[in-house]
Amino acid sequence: MVRNINKYSRSYSIRADKNICKSLLIQLKNKDTLYNIIDIIANKSVLGTALNNIKDVDTNIYNNLSKYNKYIDILIEDIKTGKVLGENKDPRDQIVIEAIRMVLDAIYDSKFQESSHGNREGYTYHTALEYIRLRFGERRWFIECNMSTSYKNFNYSRVISIIENTIKDKQFIELLNKCIIAGYMSFTTSRLSGIINNIYLDYLDRYMEVYIDKFNKGESKKRNPEYGYRMYNEDNKNMTPKERLQYVHSKNIYSTIETDDGFRRMSYVRYGDEILIGIIASIKESYKIKEDLETFITEKLHINLDKDKCKVINAIEDRANFLNYEIHITPLNKRPKRKVKRGDIKVVSQLYVRPLLSSPISKILHKLKLYGYTITKRDGVVVGRLIHKSNEYIIQHYNELWENIADYYYKATNFHRLSIVHHIITQSCMLTLARKNNLNSKREVRKAFGIPVKAFEKPSGRKSNINKFEFL
């Protein structure tokens, strides 16, 4: 009979010596060929660290697994003899799967491109958004692409062959094949599927890096003669410099030639199966890039691509959707202006603009309405399904809802507009508490519970638990 072990007990049989684990994994980096990986998977320190990683991700799974830690020697023997990862889904398999993920991450992470984000330590959805803000600059066109990389469409033989090029260990490859056969790629193992996804799509990232190097050309755009004429002709002599600049921008006349064939730029970023490309070029060239991308994904990677989810977008007149943020460029007539001194003359110049990262307010309000927090999208309402819960649960539920939304969208340029979302959540919380406790007004709720939802403020980059596909 297996003895239950208190989850707070520190006397584990699996000793998670992080230093030993770290030294073992460091040995795997920057090597072209690796052998005997199974010995690292079956190491006590690696398995102990894997168990602790599971605890950090999902405490429920960890509590179910902690009782197995006294039988680590049996698990090691089963790993070496291939008795793990069967079709019956032994709970211990989660430890083995996490150990496999750790090893693959140690081998491949340093080889991934800087444009690859998601399922990597230090490369989150916020780093992907910051990459866009800092690297894309002023782009004329966006290409957004969402790949349908569900693993039923994945060519596993190709993934395994890629890994076999580096790892020459039949036992380890057999473990990976067992993960696929047993369905562990979609069975509470998103962390493993994430690293597999990145290994496979690294070919796409490298293809795009080469494509960008060939595409980019020119040092700067040519000056637009029409801009100079419109700014300084005699018809505008009675205007102030600021008024002349506003007049030219109202006509959508740029200081440089936007369709300059001698200047082209492209930027690329990927988070999981979402891609965003920013382009300075003609619309014709943008569609050519889109076609080349679709061809590579479908013919080279053999991924089923929904072509309706791969489209060219005008960066100024429309908005690209990436990680449930709306990405766009400020129009000419709305760009900030400043006075700069050029020689002895002061002139009015527009500021350099970066892509705007906006939260999709209308989508968030639609979801709040769908889940019953509002009807009018202006005010909160009582949520009946929460009335039978405790007061503490209700307050915690609403606070977590707001914190997750605020943390996810803290990089949004229009974060202040989320105040309407905060208002709806706060009001819904107070009305639900009032209904549950038979209180007649919000004043009575505040007197009984204080202000139940935290004040509206922009977080300082805390980690969000909300999944980018979960709420929107």
CSV table of C-alpha atoms in Angstrom, one decimal:
chain,number,residue,atom,x,y,z
A,1,MET,CA,0.0,0.0,0.0
A,2,VAL,CA,1.4,3.4,-1.0
A,3,ARG,CA,1.6,5.8,2.0
A,4,ASN,CA,0.1,9.3,1.5
A,5,ILE,CA,2.7,12.0,2.0
A,6,ASN,CA,1.8,15.5,3.1
A,7,LYS,CA,2.2,17.9,0.3
A,8,TYR,CA,4.1,20.3,2.6
A,9,SER,CA,6.6,17.7,3.7
A,10,ARG,CA,10.2,18.4,2.8
A,11,SER,CA,11.5,14.9,3.3
A,12,TYR,CA,11.4,13.7,-0.4
A,13,SER,CA,13.2,10.7,-1.7
A,14,ILE,CA,13.6,12.5,-5.0
A,15,ARG,CA,16.4,15.0,-4.2
A,16,ALA,CA,16.1,17.9,-6.5
A,17,ASP,CA,19.7,19.0,-6.5
A,18,LYS,CA,19.4,21.9,-8.9
A,19,ASN,CA,23.2,22.3,-9.3
A,20,ILE,CA,23.7,18.8,-10.5
A,21,CYS,CA,20.7,19.1,-12.8
A,22,LYS,CA,22.0,22.4,-14.2
A,23,SER,CA,25.5,21.0,-14.8
A,24,LEU,CA,24.0,18.0,-16.6
A,25,LEU,CA,21.8,20.1,-18.9
A,26,ILE,CA,24.6,22.7,-19.6
A,27,GLN,CA,26.7,19.9,-21.1
A,28,LEU,CA,24.0,19.4,-23.8
A,29,LYS,CA,24.2,23.0,-25.1
A,30,ASN,CA,25.9,23.9,-28.4
A,31,LYS,CA,26.7,20.3,-29.4
A,32,ASP,CA,26.0,18.9,-32.9
A,33,THR,CA,25.6,15.3,-31.8
A,34,LEU,CA,24.6,13.8,-28.5
A,35,TYR,CA,24.5,10.3,-27.1
A,36,ASN,CA,23.2,8.5,-24.0
A,37,ILE,CA,20.5,11.1,-23.3
A,38,ILE,CA,18.5,8.4,-21.5
A,39,ASP,CA,21.0,8.4,-18.7
A,40,ILE,CA,20.2,12.1,-18.1
A,41,ILE,CA,16.5,11.5,-18.2
A,42,ALA,CA,16.9,8.7,-15.6
A,43,ASN,CA,19.0,10.9,-13.3
A,44,LYS,CA,17.6,11.5,-9.8
A,45,SER,CA,18.4,15.2,-9.8
A,46,VAL,CA,16.8,15.7,-13.2
A,47,LEU,CA,13.6,13.8,-12.2
A,48,GLY,CA,13.5,15.8,-8.9
A,49,THR,CA,13.8,19.1,-10.7
A,50,ALA,CA,11.1,17.9,-13.2
A,51,LEU,CA,8.7,17.2,-10.2
A,52,ASN,CA,9.4,20.6,-8.8
A,53,ASN,CA,8.7,22.2,-12.2
A,54,ILE,CA,5.3,20.4,-12.3
A,55,LYS,CA,4.6,21.9,-8.8
A,56,ASP,CA,5.2,25.4,-10.2
A,57,VAL,CA,2.9,24.8,-13.2
A,58,ASP,CA,0.0,22.8,-11.7
A,59,THR,CA,-0.1,22.0,-7.9
A,60,ASN,CA,-3.0,19.6,-8.4
A,61,ILE,CA,-0.9,17.3,-10.7
A,62,TYR,CA,2.0,17.7,-8.3
A,63,ASN,CA,-0.1,16.6,-5.3
A,64,ASN,CA,-1.1,13.5,-7.1
A,65,LEU,CA,2.5,12.7,-8.0
A,66,SER,CA,4.2,13.5,-4.7
A,67,LYS,CA,3.2,10.0,-3.3
A,68,TYR,CA,5.4,8.4,-6.0
A,69,ASN,CA,8.6,10.0,-4.9
A,70,LYS,CA,9.6,7.1,-2.5
A,71,TYR,CA,9.7,4.8,-5.5
A,72,ILE,CA,12.2,6.8,-7.6
A,73,ASP,CA,14.5,3.8,-8.1
A,74,ILE,CA,11.6,1.8,-9.6
A,75,LEU,CA,10.8,4.7,-12.0
A,76,ILE,CA,14.5,5.0,-13.1
A,77,GLU,CA,14.5,1.3,-13.8
A,78,ASP,CA,11.3,1.5,-15.8
A,79,ILE,CA,12.7,4.4,-17.8
A,80,LYS,CA,15.8,2.4,-18.7
A,81,THR,CA,13.7,-0.7,-19.6
A,82,GLY,CA,11.1,1.2,-21.5
A,83,LYS,CA,8.2,0.5,-19.2
A,84,VAL,CA,7.0,4.1,-19.0
A,85,LEU,CA,4.7,6.2,-21.3
A,86,GLY,CA,2.3,3.4,-22.0
A,87,GLU,CA,-1.2,3.8,-23.4
A,88,ASN,CA,-2.7,3.5,-19.9
A,89,LYS,CA,-1.3,6.9,-18.9
A,90,ASP,CA,0.5,6.2,-15.7
A,91,PRO,CA,0.6,9.4,-13.5
A,92,ARG,CA,4.3,9.0,-13.2
A,93,ASP,CA,4.6,9.6,-16.9
A,94,GLN,CA,4.2,13.3,-16.2
A,95,ILE,CA,7.5,13.4,-14.4
A,96,VAL,CA,9.2,11.6,-17.4
A,97,ILE,CA,7.6,14.0,-19.9
A,98,GLU,CA,8.8,17.1,-18.0
A,99,ALA,CA,12.3,15.6,-17.8
A,100,ILE,CA,12.2,15.1,-21.6
A,101,ARG,CA,11.0,18.7,-22.1
A,102,MET,CA,13.9,19.9,-19.9
A,103,VAL,CA,16.5,18.0,-22.0
A,104,LEU,CA,15.1,19.2,-25.3
A,105,ASP,CA,14.9,22.7,-24.0
A,106,ALA,CA,18.6,22.6,-22.9
A,107,ILE,CA,19.6,21.3,-26.3
A,108,TYR,CA,17.6,23.5,-28.7
A,109,ASP,CA,16.7,26.7,-26.9
A,110,SER,CA,20.1,28.4,-27.6
A,111,LYS,CA,19.7,27.5,-31.3
A,112,PHE,CA,16.3,29.2,-31.8
A,113,GLN,CA,16.1,32.6,-33.5
A,114,GLU,CA,15.5,35.8,-31.6
A,115,SER,CA,12.2,36.3,-33.4
A,116,SER,CA,10.8,33.1,-31.8
A,117,HIS,CA,8.8,33.6,-28.7
A,118,GLY,CA,6.5,31.4,-26.6
A,119,ASN,CA,7.3,28.2,-24.7
A,120,ARG,CA,10.7,29.5,-24.0
A,121,GLU,CA,12.2,30.8,-20.7
A,122,GLY,CA,12.4,34.6,-21.0
A,123,TYR,CA,10.5,34.7,-24.3
A,124,THR,CA,6.8,35.4,-23.3
A,125,TYR,CA,3.9,37.0,-25.1
A,126,HIS,CA,5.0,40.3,-23.6
A,127,THR,CA,8.5,40.0,-25.0
A,128,ALA,CA,7.0,39.3,-28.4
A,129,LEU,CA,5.0,42.5,-28.1
A,130,GLU,CA,8.0,44.4,-27.0
A,131,TYR,CA,9.9,43.0,-30.0
A,132,ILE,CA,7.2,44.4,-32.3
A,133,ARG,CA,7.3,47.8,-30.6
A,134,LEU,CA,11.1,48.2,-30.8
A,135,ARG,CA,12.0,46.3,-34.0
A,136,PHE,CA,9.1,46.9,-36.4
A,137,GLY,CA,9.2,50.7,-36.5
A,138,GLU,CA,7.0,52.5,-39.0
A,139,ARG,CA,5.6,49.9,-41.4
A,140,ARG,CA,3.2,50.3,-44.3
A,141,TRP,CA,1.8,46.8,-44.4
A,142,PHE,CA,1.3,43.9,-42.0
A,143,ILE,CA,0.9,40.2,-42.8
A,144,GLU,CA,-0.9,38.3,-40.0
A,145,CYS,CA,-0.9,34.5,-40.1
A,146,ASN,CA,-2.4,32.0,-37.7
A,147,MET,CA,-1.3,28.4,-38.4
A,148,SER,CA,-3.5,25.5,-37.5
A,149,THR,CA,-0.8,23.6,-35.8
A,150,SER,CA,-3.0,21.2,-34.0
A,151,TYR,CA,-1.0,18.1,-33.5
A,152,LYS,CA,-3.3,15.9,-35.6
A,153,ASN,CA,-2.0,17.9,-38.5
A,154,PHE,CA,1.6,17.6,-37.4
A,155,ASN,CA,4.0,15.4,-39.3
A,156,TYR,CA,5.6,13.6,-36.4
A,157,SER,CA,8.0,11.6,-38.5
A,158,ARG,CA,9.5,14.9,-39.6
A,159,VAL,CA,9.8,16.1,-36.0
A,160,ILE,CA,11.5,12.9,-35.0
A,161,SER,CA,13.9,13.0,-37.9
A,162,ILE,CA,14.9,16.5,-37.0
A,163,ILE,CA,15.6,15.5,-33.4
A,164,GLU,CA,17.5,12.3,-34.6
A,165,ASN,CA,19.9,14.6,-36.5
A,166,THR,CA,21.2,15.8,-33.1
A,167,ILE,CA,20.3,13.0,-30.6
A,168,LYS,CA,21.8,9.6,-31.4
A,169,ASP,CA,20.0,7.7,-28.7
A,170,LYS,CA,17.5,5.0,-29.7
A,171,GLN,CA,16.0,4.7,-26.2
A,172,PHE,CA,15.3,8.5,-26.0
A,173,ILE,CA,13.8,8.5,-29.5
A,174,GLU,CA,11.6,5.5,-28.5
A,175,LEU,CA,10.3,7.6,-25.5
A,176,LEU,CA,9.3,10.4,-27.9
A,177,ASN,CA,7.5,8.0,-30.1
A,178,LYS,CA,5.7,6.6,-27.1
A,179,CYS,CA,4.6,10.2,-26.2
A,180,ILE,CA,3.0,10.5,-29.6
A,181,ILE,CA,1.4,7.1,-29.6
A,182,ALA,CA,0.0,7.5,-26.1
A,183,GLY,CA,-1.5,10.9,-27.0
A,184,TYR,CA,0.6,12.9,-24.5
A,185,MET,CA,1.1,15.7,-27.0
A,186,SER,CA,-2.4,16.8,-26.2
A,187,PHE,CA,-2.8,15.3,-22.7
A,188,THR,CA,-2.0,18.1,-20.2
A,189,THR,CA,1.5,18.4,-21.7
A,190,SER,CA,1.5,21.7,-23.4
A,191,ARG,CA,5.0,22.4,-22.2
A,192,LEU,CA,6.4,19.4,-24.1
A,193,SER,CA,4.2,20.2,-27.2
A,194,GLY,CA,5.5,23.7,-27.0
A,195,ILE,CA,9.2,22.8,-27.3
A,196,ILE,CA,8.3,20.3,-30.1
A,197,ASN,CA,6.4,23.1,-31.8
A,198,ASN,CA,9.4,25.4,-31.6
A,199,ILE,CA,11.8,22.7,-32.9
A,200,TYR,CA,9.6,22.1,-35.9
A,201,LEU,CA,8.9,25.8,-36.7
A,202,ASP,CA,12.5,26.8,-36.3
A,203,TYR,CA,12.8,25.9,-40.0
A,204,LEU,CA,10.2,28.6,-40.7
A,205,ASP,CA,12.1,31.1,-38.5
A,206,ARG,CA,15.4,30.4,-40.3
A,207,TYR,CA,13.7,30.6,-43.7
A,208,MET,CA,12.3,34.0,-42.9
A,209,GLU,CA,15.6,35.3,-41.6
A,210,VAL,CA,17.2,34.4,-45.0
A,211,TYR,CA,14.2,35.9,-46.8
A,212,ILE,CA,14.5,39.2,-44.9
A,213,ASP,CA,18.2,39.5,-45.6
A,214,LYS,CA,17.5,39.1,-49.3
A,215,PHE,CA,14.5,41.4,-49.3
A,216,ASN,CA,15.9,44.4,-47.4
A,217,LYS,CA,17.7,47.0,-49.4
A,218,GLY,CA,18.6,50.7,-49.4
A,219,GLU,CA,19.8,53.0,-46.7
A,220,SER,CA,17.0,55.5,-46.6
A,221,LYS,CA,13.9,56.5,-48.7
A,222,LYS,CA,14.1,59.2,-51.3
A,223,ARG,CA,12.8,62.7,-50.4
A,224,ASN,CA,9.3,63.4,-51.8
A,225,PRO,CA,9.5,66.6,-54.0
A,226,GLU,CA,5.7,67.1,-53.7
A,227,TYR,CA,6.1,67.4,-49.9
A,228,GLY,CA,8.6,70.2,-50.3
A,229,TYR,CA,6.5,72.0,-52.9
A,230,ARG,CA,3.3,71.8,-50.8
A,231,MET,CA,5.1,72.9,-47.6
A,232,TYR,CA,6.8,76.0,-49.0
A,233,ASN,CA,4.8,77.2,-52.0
A,234,GLU,CA,3.4,80.7,-52.1
A,235,ASP,CA,-0.2,79.5,-51.5
A,236,ASN,CA,0.8,78.5,-47.9
A,237,LYS,CA,2.9,81.6,-47.1
A,238,ASN,CA,0.3,83.0,-44.7
A,239,MET,CA,0.3,79.7,-42.7
A,240,THR,CA,2.4,79.0,-39.7
A,241,PRO,CA,4.9,76.1,-40.0
A,242,LYS,CA,2.6,73.9,-37.8
A,243,GLU,CA,-0.5,74.8,-40.0
A,244,ARG,CA,1.5,73.9,-43.2
A,245,LEU,CA,2.5,70.6,-41.7
A,246,GLN,CA,-1.1,69.8,-40.7
A,247,TYR,CA,-2.2,70.8,-44.2
A,248,VAL,CA,0.3,68.5,-45.9
A,249,HIS,CA,-0.6,65.6,-43.6
A,250,SER,CA,-4.3,66.1,-44.2
A,251,LYS,CA,-3.5,65.3,-47.9
A,252,ASN,CA,-1.6,62.2,-46.8
A,253,ILE,CA,1.6,63.5,-48.4
A,254,TYR,CA,4.8,62.0,-46.8
A,255,SER,CA,8.1,63.7,-46.7
A,256,THR,CA,9.6,60.6,-48.3
A,257,ILE,CA,8.5,58.5,-51.3
A,258,GLU,CA,6.5,55.6,-49.8
A,259,THR,CA,6.7,53.4,-52.9
A,260,ASP,CA,10.5,53.9,-53.4
A,261,ASP,CA,11.7,50.8,-55.2
A,262,GLY,CA,15.2,51.4,-53.9
A,263,PHE,CA,14.2,51.0,-50.2
A,264,ARG,CA,12.5,48.0,-48.7
A,265,ARG,CA,12.3,46.7,-45.1
A,266,MET,CA,10.7,43.6,-43.5
A,267,SER,CA,10.4,42.5,-39.8
A,268,TYR,CA,9.2,39.1,-38.6
A,269,VAL,CA,8.0,37.7,-35.2
A,270,ARG,CA,6.4,34.4,-34.2
A,271,TYR,CA,4.7,33.4,-31.0
A,272,GLY,CA,3.7,29.7,-31.1
A,273,ASP,CA,1.6,29.4,-34.2
A,274,GLU,CA,0.9,33.1,-34.6
A,275,ILE,CA,3.0,35.2,-37.1
A,276,LEU,CA,3.2,38.9,-37.7
A,277,ILE,CA,5.3,40.5,-40.5
A,278,GLY,CA,5.8,44.2,-40.9
A,279,ILE,CA,6.7,45.5,-44.4
A,280,ILE,CA,7.9,48.7,-46.1
A,281,ALA,CA,7.2,48.0,-49.7
A,282,SER,CA,4.4,48.1,-52.3
A,283,ILE,CA,1.1,46.2,-51.9
A,284,LYS,CA,2.1,43.9,-54.7
A,285,GLU,CA,5.4,42.9,-53.0
A,286,SER,CA,3.4,42.4,-49.7
A,287,TYR,CA,1.1,39.9,-51.4
A,288,LYS,CA,4.1,38.1,-53.0
A,289,ILE,CA,5.6,37.7,-49.5
A,290,LYS,CA,2.3,36.3,-48.2
A,291,GLU,CA,2.2,33.8,-51.1
A,292,ASP,CA,5.8,32.7,-50.4
A,293,LEU,CA,5.0,32.2,-46.7
A,294,GLU,CA,1.9,30.1,-47.5
A,295,THR,CA,3.8,28.0,-49.9
A,296,PHE,CA,6.6,27.3,-47.4
A,297,ILE,CA,4.2,26.4,-44.6
A,298,THR,CA,2.0,24.1,-46.7
A,299,GLU,CA,4.6,22.5,-49.0
A,300,LYS,CA,7.8,22.4,-46.8
A,301,LEU,CA,6.3,22.1,-43.3
A,302,HIS,CA,3.2,20.2,-44.4
A,303,ILE,CA,1.0,22.2,-42.0
A,304,ASN,CA,-2.7,22.7,-42.9
A,305,LEU,CA,-3.0,26.5,-43.3
A,306,ASP,CA,-6.4,28.3,-43.2
A,307,LYS,CA,-5.7,30.9,-45.9
A,308,ASP,CA,-8.5,33.1,-44.5
A,309,LYS,CA,-6.3,33.5,-41.4
A,310,CYS,CA,-3.3,34.7,-43.5
A,311,LYS,CA,-3.9,38.1,-44.9
A,312,VAL,CA,-2.3,41.5,-45.8
A,313,ILE,CA,-3.4,44.5,-43.7
A,314,ASN,CA,-2.9,48.2,-44.2
A,315,ALA,CA,-1.0,49.2,-41.1
A,316,ILE,CA,-2.5,52.7,-40.9
A,317,GLU,CA,-6.1,52.2,-42.1
A,318,ASP,CA,-6.7,48.8,-40.5
A,319,ARG,CA,-5.4,46.8,-37.5
A,320,ALA,CA,-3.5,43.5,-37.4
A,321,ASN,CA,-4.5,41.0,-34.6
A,322,PHE,CA,-1.6,39.4,-32.8
A,323,LEU,CA,-1.8,37.7,-29.4
A,324,ASN,CA,-5.2,39.4,-29.0
A,325,TYR,CA,-3.6,42.8,-29.3
A,326,GLU,CA,-4.5,45.2,-32.1
A,327,ILE,CA,-1.3,46.3,-33.9
A,328,HIS,CA,-1.4,49.5,-36.0
A,329,ILE,CA,0.4,52.7,-37.0
A,330,THR,CA,-0.7,56.2,-36.2
A,331,PRO,CA,-2.0,58.1,-39.2
A,332,LEU,CA,0.0,61.1,-40.5
A,333,ASN,CA,-2.5,63.8,-39.3
A,334,LYS,CA,-2.6,62.4,-35.8
A,335,ARG,CA,1.2,62.0,-35.2
A,336,PRO,CA,2.8,64.2,-32.5
A,337,LYS,CA,4.8,67.2,-33.7
A,338,ARG,CA,7.7,69.2,-32.2
A,339,LYS,CA,9.9,72.1,-33.1
A,340,VAL,CA,13.5,71.3,-34.0
A,341,LYS,CA,16.4,73.6,-34.9
A,342,ARG,CA,18.1,73.0,-38.2
A,343,GLY,CA,20.9,75.5,-38.5
A,344,ASP,CA,19.5,78.9,-37.6
A,345,ILE,CA,16.0,78.0,-38.5
A,346,LYS,CA,13.3,76.4,-36.3
A,347,VAL,CA,11.0,74.0,-38.1
A,348,VAL,CA,8.1,71.9,-37.1
A,349,SER,CA,8.7,68.2,-37.5
A,350,GLN,CA,6.7,65.1,-36.8
A,351,LEU,CA,8.0,62.6,-34.3
A,352,TYR,CA,9.1,59.1,-35.2
A,353,VAL,CA,6.3,56.6,-34.5
A,354,ARG,CA,6.4,53.0,-33.4
A,355,PRO,CA,3.6,50.5,-33.8
A,356,LEU,CA,0.7,51.0,-31.4
A,357,LEU,CA,-0.3,48.0,-29.3
A,358,SER,CA,-4.0,48.4,-28.4
A,359,SER,CA,-6.3,46.2,-26.3
A,360,PRO,CA,-9.4,45.2,-28.2
A,361,ILE,CA,-11.9,46.9,-25.9
A,362,SER,CA,-15.0,45.8,-27.9
A,363,LYS,CA,-13.9,42.1,-27.8
A,364,ILE,CA,-13.3,42.2,-24.1
A,365,LEU,CA,-16.8,43.8,-23.5
A,366,HIS,CA,-18.4,41.2,-25.7
A,367,LYS,CA,-16.8,38.4,-23.7
A,368,LEU,CA,-17.9,40.0,-20.4
A,369,LYS,CA,-21.5,40.1,-21.9
A,370,LEU,CA,-21.2,36.5,-23.0
A,371,TYR,CA,-20.2,35.3,-19.5
A,372,GLY,CA,-23.0,37.3,-17.9
A,373,TYR,CA,-21.1,40.2,-16.2
A,374,THR,CA,-22.9,42.8,-18.2
A,375,ILE,CA,-25.9,43.3,-20.5
A,376,THR,CA,-25.4,46.8,-21.9
A,377,LYS,CA,-21.6,46.7,-22.0
A,378,ARG,CA,-21.7,49.8,-19.8
A,379,ASP,CA,-22.7,48.6,-16.4
A,380,GLY,CA,-22.3,45.4,-14.4
A,381,VAL,CA,-25.1,43.0,-13.4
A,382,VAL,CA,-25.7,40.3,-10.9
A,383,VAL,CA,-24.0,37.0,-11.8
A,384,GLY,CA,-26.5,34.3,-10.6
A,385,ARG,CA,-24.0,31.4,-10.8
A,386,LEU,CA,-21.9,33.0,-8.1
A,387,ILE,CA,-24.6,33.7,-5.5
A,388,HIS,CA,-24.3,30.3,-3.8
A,389,LYS,CA,-20.5,30.8,-3.4
A,390,SER,CA,-19.0,32.3,-0.3
A,391,ASN,CA,-18.3,36.0,0.0
A,392,GLU,CA,-14.5,35.4,0.0
A,393,TYR,CA,-14.8,33.3,-3.2
A,394,ILE,CA,-16.9,36.0,-5.0
A,395,ILE,CA,-14.4,38.8,-4.1
A,396,GLN,CA,-11.4,36.6,-5.1
A,397,HIS,CA,-13.1,35.6,-8.4
A,398,TYR,CA,-13.7,39.2,-9.5
A,399,ASN,CA,-10.2,40.4,-8.4
A,400,GLU,CA,-8.6,37.5,-10.3
A,401,LEU,CA,-10.7,38.4,-13.4
A,402,TRP,CA,-9.6,42.0,-13.3
A,403,GLU,CA,-5.9,41.2,-12.4
A,404,ASN,CA,-5.6,38.8,-15.3
A,405,ILE,CA,-7.0,41.2,-17.8
A,406,ALA,CA,-4.9,44.1,-16.5
A,407,ASP,CA,-1.7,42.0,-16.4
A,408,TYR,CA,-2.3,40.7,-19.9
A,409,TYR,CA,-2.9,44.1,-21.4
A,410,TYR,CA,-0.5,46.2,-19.4
A,411,LYS,CA,1.6,46.9,-22.5
A,412,ALA,CA,-1.5,48.3,-24.3
A,413,THR,CA,-1.2,51.9,-25.5
A,414,ASN,CA,-4.8,52.4,-24.7
A,415,PHE,CA,-4.7,50.8,-21.3
A,416,HIS,CA,-6.6,53.7,-19.8
A,417,ARG,CA,-9.7,52.7,-21.9
A,418,LEU,CA,-9.8,49.5,-19.8
A,419,SER,CA,-11.4,51.6,-17.1
A,420,ILE,CA,-14.8,50.7,-18.5
A,421,VAL,CA,-13.9,47.0,-18.0
A,422,HIS,CA,-12.9,47.7,-14.4
A,423,HIS,CA,-16.1,49.6,-13.8
A,424,ILE,CA,-18.2,46.7,-15.1
A,425,ILE,CA,-16.3,44.1,-13.0
A,426,THR,CA,-16.5,46.2,-9.9
A,427,GLN,CA,-20.2,46.9,-10.3
A,428,SER,CA,-21.0,43.3,-11.0
A,429,CYS,CA,-19.1,42.2,-7.9
A,430,MET,CA,-20.9,44.7,-5.7
A,431,LEU,CA,-24.3,43.8,-7.1
A,432,THR,CA,-23.7,40.1,-6.7
A,433,LEU,CA,-22.5,40.6,-3.1
A,434,ALA,CA,-25.6,42.7,-2.4
A,435,ARG,CA,-28.0,40.1,-3.8
A,436,LYS,CA,-26.3,37.3,-1.8
A,437,ASN,CA,-26.3,39.2,1.5
A,438,ASN,CA,-29.7,40.9,1.1
A,439,LEU,CA,-28.1,44.4,1.1
A,440,ASN,CA,-30.0,47.3,-0.5
A,441,SER,CA,-27.3,49.5,-1.9
A,442,LYS,CA,-23.7,49.8,-2.9
A,443,ARG,CA,-23.1,51.9,0.2
A,444,GLU,CA,-24.1,49.0,2.4
A,445,VAL,CA,-21.8,46.7,0.4
A,446,ARG,CA,-18.9,49.1,0.9
A,447,LYS,CA,-19.7,49.3,4.6
A,448,ALA,CA,-19.7,45.5,4.9
A,449,PHE,CA,-16.8,44.5,2.6
A,450,GLY,CA,-15.0,47.7,1.8
A,451,ILE,CA,-14.1,48.2,-1.9
A,452,PRO,CA,-14.2,44.6,-3.1
A,453,VAL,CA,-12.2,45.0,-6.3
A,454,LYS,CA,-8.7,46.6,-6.4
A,455,ALA,CA,-8.5,50.1,-7.7
A,456,PHE,CA,-7.9,50.7,-11.4
A,457,GLU,CA,-4.2,51.0,-12.0
A,458,LYS,CA,-1.6,49.9,-14.6
A,459,PRO,CA,0.4,46.9,-13.3
A,460,SER,CA,4.2,47.0,-13.5
A,461,GLY,CA,4.7,43.9,-15.7
A,462,ARG,CA,3.5,41.2,-13.4
A,463,LYS,CA,3.1,37.7,-14.8
A,464,SER,CA,-0.4,36.9,-16.0
A,465,ASN,CA,-2.0,33.5,-15.5
A,466,ILE,CA,-4.6,34.2,-18.2
A,467,ASN,CA,-4.2,32.2,-21.4
A,468,LYS,CA,-4.2,34.3,-24.6
A,469,PHE,CA,-7.0,32.0,-26.1
A,470,GLU,CA,-8.9,31.5,-22.9
A,471,PHE,CA,-10.6,34.8,-22.4
A,472,LEU,CA,-10.8,36.1,-26.0
